Short mmCIF file of C-alpha atoms and ligand atoms in Angstrom, two decimals:
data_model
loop_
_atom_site.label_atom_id
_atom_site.label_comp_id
_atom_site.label_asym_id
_atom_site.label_seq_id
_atom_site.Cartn_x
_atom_site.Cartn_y
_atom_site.Cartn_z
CA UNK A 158 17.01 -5.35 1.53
CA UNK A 159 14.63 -6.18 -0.86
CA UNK A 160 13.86 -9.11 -2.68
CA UNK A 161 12.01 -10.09 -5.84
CA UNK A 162 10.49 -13.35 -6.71
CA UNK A 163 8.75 -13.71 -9.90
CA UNK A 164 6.44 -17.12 -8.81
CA UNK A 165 4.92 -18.36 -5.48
CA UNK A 166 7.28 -21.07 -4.21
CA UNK A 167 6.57 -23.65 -1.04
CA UNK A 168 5.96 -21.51 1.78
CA UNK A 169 9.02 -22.22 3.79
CA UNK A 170 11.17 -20.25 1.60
CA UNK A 171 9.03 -17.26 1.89
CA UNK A 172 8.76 -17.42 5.74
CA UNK A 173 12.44 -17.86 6.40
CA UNK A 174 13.33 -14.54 4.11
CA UNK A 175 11.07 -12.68 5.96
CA UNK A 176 12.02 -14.31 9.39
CA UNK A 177 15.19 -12.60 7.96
CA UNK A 178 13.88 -9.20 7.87
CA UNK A 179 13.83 -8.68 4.06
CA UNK A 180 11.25 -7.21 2.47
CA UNK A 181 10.21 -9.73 -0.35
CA UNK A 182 8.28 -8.59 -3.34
CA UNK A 183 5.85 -10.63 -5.58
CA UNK A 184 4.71 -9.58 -8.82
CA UNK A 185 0.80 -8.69 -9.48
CA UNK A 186 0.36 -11.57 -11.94
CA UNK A 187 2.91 -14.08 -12.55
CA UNK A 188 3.15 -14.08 -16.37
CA UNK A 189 5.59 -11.16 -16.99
CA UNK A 190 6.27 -10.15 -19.95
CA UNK A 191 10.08 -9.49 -20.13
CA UNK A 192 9.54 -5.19 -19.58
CA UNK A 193 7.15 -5.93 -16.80
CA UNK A 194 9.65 -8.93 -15.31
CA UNK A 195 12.60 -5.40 -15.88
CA UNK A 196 10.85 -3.04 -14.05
CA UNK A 197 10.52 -5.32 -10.89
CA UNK A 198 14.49 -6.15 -11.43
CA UNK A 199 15.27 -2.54 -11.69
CA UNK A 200 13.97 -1.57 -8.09
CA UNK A 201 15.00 -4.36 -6.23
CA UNK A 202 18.45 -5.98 -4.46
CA UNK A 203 18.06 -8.79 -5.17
CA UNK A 204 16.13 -12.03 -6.88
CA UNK A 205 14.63 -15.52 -6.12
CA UNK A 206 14.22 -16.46 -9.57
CA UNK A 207 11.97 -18.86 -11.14
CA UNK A 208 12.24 -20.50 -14.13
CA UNK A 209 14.28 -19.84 -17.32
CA UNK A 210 12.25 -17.53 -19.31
CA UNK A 211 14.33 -14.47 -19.06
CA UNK A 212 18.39 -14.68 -19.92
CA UNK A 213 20.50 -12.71 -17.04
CA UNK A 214 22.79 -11.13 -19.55
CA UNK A 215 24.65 -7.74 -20.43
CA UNK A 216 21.18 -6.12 -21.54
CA UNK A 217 19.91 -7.31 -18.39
CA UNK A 218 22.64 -6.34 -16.25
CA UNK A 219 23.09 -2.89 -17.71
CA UNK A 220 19.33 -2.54 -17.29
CA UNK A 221 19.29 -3.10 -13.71
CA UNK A 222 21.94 -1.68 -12.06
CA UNK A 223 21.06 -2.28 -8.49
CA UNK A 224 20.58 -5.90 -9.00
CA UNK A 225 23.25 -7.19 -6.18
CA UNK A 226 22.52 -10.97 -5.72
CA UNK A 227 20.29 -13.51 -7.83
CA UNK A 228 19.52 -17.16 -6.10
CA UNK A 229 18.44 -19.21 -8.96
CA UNK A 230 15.34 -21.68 -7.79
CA UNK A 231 16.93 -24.27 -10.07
CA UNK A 232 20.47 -26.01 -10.37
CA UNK A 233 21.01 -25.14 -13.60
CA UNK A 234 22.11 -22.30 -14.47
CA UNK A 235 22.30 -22.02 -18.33
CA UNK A 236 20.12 -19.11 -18.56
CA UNK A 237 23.02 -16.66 -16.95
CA UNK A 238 25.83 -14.88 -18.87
CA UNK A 239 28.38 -15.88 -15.34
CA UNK A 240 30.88 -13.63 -16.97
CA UNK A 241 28.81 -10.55 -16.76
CA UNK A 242 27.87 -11.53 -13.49
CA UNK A 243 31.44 -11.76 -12.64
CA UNK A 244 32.45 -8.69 -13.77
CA UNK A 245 29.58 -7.27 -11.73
CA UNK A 246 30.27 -8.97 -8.81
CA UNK A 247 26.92 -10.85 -8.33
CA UNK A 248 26.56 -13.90 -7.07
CA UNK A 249 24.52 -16.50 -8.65
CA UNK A 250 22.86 -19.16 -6.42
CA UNK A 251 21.62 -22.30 -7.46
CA UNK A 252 20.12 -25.07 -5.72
CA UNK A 253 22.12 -28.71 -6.38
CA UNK A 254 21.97 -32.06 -4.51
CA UNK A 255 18.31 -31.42 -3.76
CA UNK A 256 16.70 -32.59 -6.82
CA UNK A 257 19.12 -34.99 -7.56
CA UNK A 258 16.50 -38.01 -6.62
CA UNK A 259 13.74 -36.37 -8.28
CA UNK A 260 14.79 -35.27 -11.46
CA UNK A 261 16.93 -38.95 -12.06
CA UNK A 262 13.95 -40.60 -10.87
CA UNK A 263 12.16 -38.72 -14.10
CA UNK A 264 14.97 -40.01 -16.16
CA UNK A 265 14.30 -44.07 -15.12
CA UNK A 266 11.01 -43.27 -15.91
CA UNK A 267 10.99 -42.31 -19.22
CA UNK A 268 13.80 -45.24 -19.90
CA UNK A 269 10.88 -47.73 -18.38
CA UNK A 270 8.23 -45.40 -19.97
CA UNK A 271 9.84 -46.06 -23.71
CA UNK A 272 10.99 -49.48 -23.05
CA UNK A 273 7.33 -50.19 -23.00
CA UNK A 274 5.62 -47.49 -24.77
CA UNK A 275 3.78 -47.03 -21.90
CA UNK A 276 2.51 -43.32 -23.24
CA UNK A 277 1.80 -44.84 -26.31
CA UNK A 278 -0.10 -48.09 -24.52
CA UNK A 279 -2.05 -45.56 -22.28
CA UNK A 280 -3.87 -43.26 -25.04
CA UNK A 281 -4.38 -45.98 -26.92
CA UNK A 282 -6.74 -47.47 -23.67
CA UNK A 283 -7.70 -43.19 -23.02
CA UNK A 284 -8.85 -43.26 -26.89
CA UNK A 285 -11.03 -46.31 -26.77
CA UNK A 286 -8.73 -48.68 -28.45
CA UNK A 287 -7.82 -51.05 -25.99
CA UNK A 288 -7.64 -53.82 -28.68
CA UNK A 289 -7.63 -57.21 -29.32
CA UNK A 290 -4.53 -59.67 -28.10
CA UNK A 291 -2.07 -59.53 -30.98
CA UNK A 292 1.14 -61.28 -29.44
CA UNK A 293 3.25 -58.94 -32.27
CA UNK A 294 1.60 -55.27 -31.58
CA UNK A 295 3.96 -52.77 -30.04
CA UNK A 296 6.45 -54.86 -28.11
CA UNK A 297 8.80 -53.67 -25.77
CA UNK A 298 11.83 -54.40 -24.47
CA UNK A 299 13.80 -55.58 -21.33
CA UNK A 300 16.41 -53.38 -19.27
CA UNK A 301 18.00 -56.07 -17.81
CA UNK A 302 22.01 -56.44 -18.31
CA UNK A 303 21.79 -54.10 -20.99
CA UNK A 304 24.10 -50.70 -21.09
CA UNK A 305 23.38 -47.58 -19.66
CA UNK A 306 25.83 -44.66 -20.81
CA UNK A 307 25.71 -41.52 -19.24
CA UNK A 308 26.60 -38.22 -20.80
CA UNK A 309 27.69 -36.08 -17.33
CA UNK A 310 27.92 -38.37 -15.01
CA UNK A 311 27.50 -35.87 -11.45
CA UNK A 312 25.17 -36.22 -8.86
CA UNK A 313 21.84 -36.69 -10.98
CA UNK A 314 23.74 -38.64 -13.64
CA UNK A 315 25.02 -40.98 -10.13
CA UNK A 316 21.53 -41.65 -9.08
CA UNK A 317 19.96 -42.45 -12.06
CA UNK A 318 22.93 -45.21 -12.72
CA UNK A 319 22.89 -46.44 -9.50
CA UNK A 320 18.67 -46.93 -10.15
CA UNK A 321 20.06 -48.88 -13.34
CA UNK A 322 22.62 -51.01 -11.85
CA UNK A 323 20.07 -51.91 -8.99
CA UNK A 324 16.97 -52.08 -11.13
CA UNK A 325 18.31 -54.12 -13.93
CA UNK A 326 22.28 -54.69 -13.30
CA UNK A 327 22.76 -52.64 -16.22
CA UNK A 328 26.76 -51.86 -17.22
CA UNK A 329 27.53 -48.35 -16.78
CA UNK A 330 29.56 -45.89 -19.20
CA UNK A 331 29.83 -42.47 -18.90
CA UNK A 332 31.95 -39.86 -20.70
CA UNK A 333 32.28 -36.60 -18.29
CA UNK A 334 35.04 -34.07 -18.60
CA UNK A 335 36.60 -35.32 -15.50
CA UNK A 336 36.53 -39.13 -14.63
CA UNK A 337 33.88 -40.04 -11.42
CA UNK A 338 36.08 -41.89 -9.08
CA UNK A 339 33.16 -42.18 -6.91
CA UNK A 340 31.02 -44.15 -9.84
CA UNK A 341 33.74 -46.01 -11.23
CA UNK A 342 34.28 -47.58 -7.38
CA UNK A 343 30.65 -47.97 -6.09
CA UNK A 344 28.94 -48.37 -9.80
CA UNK A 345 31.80 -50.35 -11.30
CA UNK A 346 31.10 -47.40 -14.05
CA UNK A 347 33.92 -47.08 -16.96
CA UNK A 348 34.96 -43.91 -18.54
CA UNK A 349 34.65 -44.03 -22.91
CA UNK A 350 35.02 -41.78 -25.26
CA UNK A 351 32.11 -39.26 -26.57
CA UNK A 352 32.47 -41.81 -29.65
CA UNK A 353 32.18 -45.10 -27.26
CA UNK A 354 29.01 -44.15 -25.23
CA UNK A 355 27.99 -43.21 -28.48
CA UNK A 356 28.04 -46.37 -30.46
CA UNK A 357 28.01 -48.58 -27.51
CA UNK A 358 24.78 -47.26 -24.61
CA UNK A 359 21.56 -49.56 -25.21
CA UNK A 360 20.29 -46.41 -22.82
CA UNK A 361 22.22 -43.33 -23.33
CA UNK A 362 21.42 -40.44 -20.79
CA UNK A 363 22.30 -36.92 -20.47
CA UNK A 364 22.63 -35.41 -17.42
CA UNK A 365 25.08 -32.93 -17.80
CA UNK A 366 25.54 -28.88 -17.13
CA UNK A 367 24.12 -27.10 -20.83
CA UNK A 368 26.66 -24.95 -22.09
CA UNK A 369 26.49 -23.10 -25.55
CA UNK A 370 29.11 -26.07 -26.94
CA UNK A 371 26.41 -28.40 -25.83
CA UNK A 372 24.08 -26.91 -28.63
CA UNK A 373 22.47 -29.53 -30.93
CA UNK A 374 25.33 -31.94 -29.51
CA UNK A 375 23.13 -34.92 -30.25
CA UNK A 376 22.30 -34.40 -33.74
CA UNK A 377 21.79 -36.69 -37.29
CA UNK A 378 25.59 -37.54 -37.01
CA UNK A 379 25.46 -39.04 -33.67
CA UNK A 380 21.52 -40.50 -33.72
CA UNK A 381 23.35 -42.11 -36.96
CA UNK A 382 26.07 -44.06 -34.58
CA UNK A 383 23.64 -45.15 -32.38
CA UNK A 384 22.70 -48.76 -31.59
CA UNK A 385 19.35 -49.16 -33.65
CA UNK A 386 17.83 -50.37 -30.66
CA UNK A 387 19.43 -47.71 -28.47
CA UNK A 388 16.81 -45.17 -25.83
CA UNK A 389 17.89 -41.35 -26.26
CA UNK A 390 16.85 -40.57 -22.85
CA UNK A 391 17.05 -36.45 -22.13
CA UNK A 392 16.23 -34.26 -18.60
CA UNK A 393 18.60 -32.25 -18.78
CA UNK A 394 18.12 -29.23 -21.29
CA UNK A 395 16.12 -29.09 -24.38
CA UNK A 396 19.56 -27.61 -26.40
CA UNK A 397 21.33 -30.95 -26.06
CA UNK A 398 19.47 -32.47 -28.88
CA UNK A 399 18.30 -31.70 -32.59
CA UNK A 400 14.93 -32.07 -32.55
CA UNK A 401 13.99 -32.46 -36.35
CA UNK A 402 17.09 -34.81 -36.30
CA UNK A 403 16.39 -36.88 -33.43
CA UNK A 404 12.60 -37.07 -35.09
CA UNK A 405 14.27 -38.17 -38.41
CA UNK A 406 16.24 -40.92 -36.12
CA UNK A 407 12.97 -42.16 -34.70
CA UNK A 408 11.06 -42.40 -37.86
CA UNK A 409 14.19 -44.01 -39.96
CA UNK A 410 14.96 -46.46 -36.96
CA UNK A 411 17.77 -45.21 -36.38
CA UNK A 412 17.41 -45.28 -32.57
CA UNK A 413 14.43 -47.19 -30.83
CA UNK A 414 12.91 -44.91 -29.03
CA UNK A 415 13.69 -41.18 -26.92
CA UNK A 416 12.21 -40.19 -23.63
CA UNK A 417 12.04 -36.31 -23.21
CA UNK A 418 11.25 -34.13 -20.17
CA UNK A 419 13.67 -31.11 -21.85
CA UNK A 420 12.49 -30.00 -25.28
CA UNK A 421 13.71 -27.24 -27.66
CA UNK A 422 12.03 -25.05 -27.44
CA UNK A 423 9.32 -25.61 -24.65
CA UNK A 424 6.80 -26.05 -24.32
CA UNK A 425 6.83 -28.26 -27.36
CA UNK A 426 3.96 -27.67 -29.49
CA UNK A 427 0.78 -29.77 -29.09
CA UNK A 428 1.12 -30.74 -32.45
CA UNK A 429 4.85 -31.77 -32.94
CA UNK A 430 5.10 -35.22 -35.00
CA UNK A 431 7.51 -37.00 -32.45
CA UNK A 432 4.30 -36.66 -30.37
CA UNK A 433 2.66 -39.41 -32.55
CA UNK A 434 5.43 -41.72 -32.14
CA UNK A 435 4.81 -45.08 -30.71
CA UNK A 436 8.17 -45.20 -29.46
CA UNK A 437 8.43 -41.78 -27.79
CA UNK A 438 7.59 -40.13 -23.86
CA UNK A 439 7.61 -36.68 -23.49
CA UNK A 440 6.79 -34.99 -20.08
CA UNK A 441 6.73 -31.20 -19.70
CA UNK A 442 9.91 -30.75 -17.58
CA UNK A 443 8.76 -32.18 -14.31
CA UNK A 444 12.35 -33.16 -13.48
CA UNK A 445 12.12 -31.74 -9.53
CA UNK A 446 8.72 -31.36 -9.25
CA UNK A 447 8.46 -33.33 -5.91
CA UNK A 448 7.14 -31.68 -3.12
CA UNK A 449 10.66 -32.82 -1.19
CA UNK A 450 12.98 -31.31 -4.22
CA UNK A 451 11.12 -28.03 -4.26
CA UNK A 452 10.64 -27.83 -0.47
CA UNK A 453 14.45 -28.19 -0.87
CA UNK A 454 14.96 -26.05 -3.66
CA UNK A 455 12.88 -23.55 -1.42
CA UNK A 456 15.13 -23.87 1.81
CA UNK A 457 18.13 -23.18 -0.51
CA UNK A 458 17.38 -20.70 -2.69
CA UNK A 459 15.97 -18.87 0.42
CA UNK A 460 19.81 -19.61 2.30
CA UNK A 461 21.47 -18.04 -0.76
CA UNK A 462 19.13 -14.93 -0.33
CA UNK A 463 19.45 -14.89 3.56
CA UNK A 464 23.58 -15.18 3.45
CA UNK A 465 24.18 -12.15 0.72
CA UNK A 466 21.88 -10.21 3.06
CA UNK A 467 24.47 -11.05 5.91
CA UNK A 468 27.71 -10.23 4.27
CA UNK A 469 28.72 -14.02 3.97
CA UNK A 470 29.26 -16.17 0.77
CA UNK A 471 26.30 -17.91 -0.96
CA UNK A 472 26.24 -21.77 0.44
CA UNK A 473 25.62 -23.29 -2.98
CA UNK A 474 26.91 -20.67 -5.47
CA UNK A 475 27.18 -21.31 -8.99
CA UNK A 476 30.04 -18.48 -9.64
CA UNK A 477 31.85 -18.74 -6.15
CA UNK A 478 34.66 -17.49 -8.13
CA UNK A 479 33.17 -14.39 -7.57
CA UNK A 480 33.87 -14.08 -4.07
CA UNK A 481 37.72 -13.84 -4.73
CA UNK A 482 38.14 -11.91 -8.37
CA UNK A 483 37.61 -8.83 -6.32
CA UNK A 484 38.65 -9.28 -3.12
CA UNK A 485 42.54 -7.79 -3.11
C1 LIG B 238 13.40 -26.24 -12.52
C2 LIG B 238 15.55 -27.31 -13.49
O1 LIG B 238 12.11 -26.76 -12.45
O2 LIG B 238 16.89 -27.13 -11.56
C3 LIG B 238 16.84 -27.07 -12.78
O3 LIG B 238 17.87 -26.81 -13.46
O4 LIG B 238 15.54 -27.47 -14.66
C4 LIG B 238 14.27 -27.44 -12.74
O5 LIG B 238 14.48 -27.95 -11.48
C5 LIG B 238 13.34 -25.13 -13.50
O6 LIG B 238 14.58 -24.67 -13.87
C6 LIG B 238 12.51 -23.96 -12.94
O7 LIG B 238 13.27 -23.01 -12.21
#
């Protein structure tokens, strides 16, 4: 069987496919343009795939017919059309749990990072302008006791809540289509309304799954709710917020400040003006780049390939509905 992957990945993954006996196939440069990326997809089984450049939907699909199984070297899985898929009978692996801790670490990072305009603080020392003590310049402020709200509260949303309650004993809200039992026991964590962690998160987070309802979700109407001295905190995808809005939010003090490592689109341009903010992080969606999450995201991705090869079901699927639509 053969198997595509559009980028190097940690070494592991590579070795245990061809420990497998599968004959994997690496493009001649990495930067594929989106005929190039087809013409690999078109004469191979299946794909490790990297990144979220290229949409698997119906043109896709119809355009590479022999296309059998795709592991996804992410968790999220946005960039797929799952119907198609479905339809087709290809499973799509993804790779969860693993960069839980990595990608919620990012998250309490920027939070920390914008409490204290640490970006801001640092090119201001890069630039020369360390400056004299003014007891008023570009204060921060503290965590502690405030309200974290979490917008898809799962396993990343869970770790970077249980960082806040340990860190700072912060209260936790959440609004999630089904209620966390888990979060609301260990994390004393109460369900609200979208409205409630709205109007009431000092932090508000977003760690949910993006979904095409998701689009521009957080937008002037919602920024407008916020506590004025609320963080906008995003890792999750880019689409989730407004961009020009969530700018307009910053600059009218609407919110306090808005830690990004998701933009839309990416990269963000050099020259955006939310990158002059004071008040403002942005990191270039580093979420699970540890070498533990992607030595993880490796082993699994790899285990998705490995399993389709064998006849069995993906481990960590992201359509295991799949598996029964066409079984009878
Ligand atoms: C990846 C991610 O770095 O897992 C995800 O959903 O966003 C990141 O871990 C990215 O998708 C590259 O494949």
């Amino acid at each position: 069987m053969k198997v595509f992957i559009n980028k190097r990945i940690p070494e592991m993954g590579i070795t245990m496919l061809q420990e497998a006996g599968l004959q994997v196939i690496f493009p001649e440069n990495e930067n594929l343009t989106y005929e190039e990326w087809l013409k690999y997809c078109q004469n191979t089984d299946a794909i490790l795939s990297i990144g979220g450049d290229f949409k698997y939907d119906k043109a896709f699909f119809d355009a590479c017919p022999n296309i059998k199984a795709i592991a996804l070297y992410s968790v999220g899985f946005d960039h797929v059309d799952i119907k198609e898929a479905n339809q087709r009978n290809i499973p799509i692996g993804n790779t969860p749990d693993v960069l839980s801790r990595a990608t919620s670490d990012v998250a309490f990072l920027l939070m920390q990072s914008v409490a204290r305009r640490a970006s801001y603080n640092f090119e201001k020392v890069k630039q020369g302008n360390w400056g004299a003590f003014d007891p008023l310049h570009a204060l921060g402020q503290e965590l502690y006791g405030k309200t974290l709200g979490v917008f898809g509260l799962g396993r990343i949303g869970f770790q970077m809540a249980e960082k806040c309650k340990k860190a700072f004993d912060m209260e936790i809200i959440y609004h999630n289509r089904h209620p966390n039992e888990e979060a609301e026991r260990e994390l004393n964590a109460t369900y609200v309304s979208f409205d409630e962690l709205v109007r009431n998160s000092d932090v508000l987070s977003v760690h949910a799954n993006f979904t095409p309802e998701h689009k521009d979700l957080f937008n002037q109407s919602v920024f407008d709710k916020m506590n004025p001295n609320a963080i906008f905190i995003n890792t999750a995808r880019g689409g989730f917020h407004q961009e020009a809005d969530l700018y307009n939010a910053l600059i009218d003090g609407k919110i306090w400040g808005a830690g990004l490592d998701v933009t839309n689109p990416e990269p963000m341009s050099a020259d955006h003006p939310i990158l002059e903010l004071s008040n403002v992080c942005v990191l270039p969606h580093i979420g699970s780049a540890t070498i533990e999450a992607r030595n993880g995201m490796a082993q699994l991705a790899a285990g998705n390939i490995i399993a389709f090869s064998r006849g069995e079901e993906m481990p960590n699927c992201a359509n295991p509905e799949v598996y029964s639509l066409h079984s009878s």
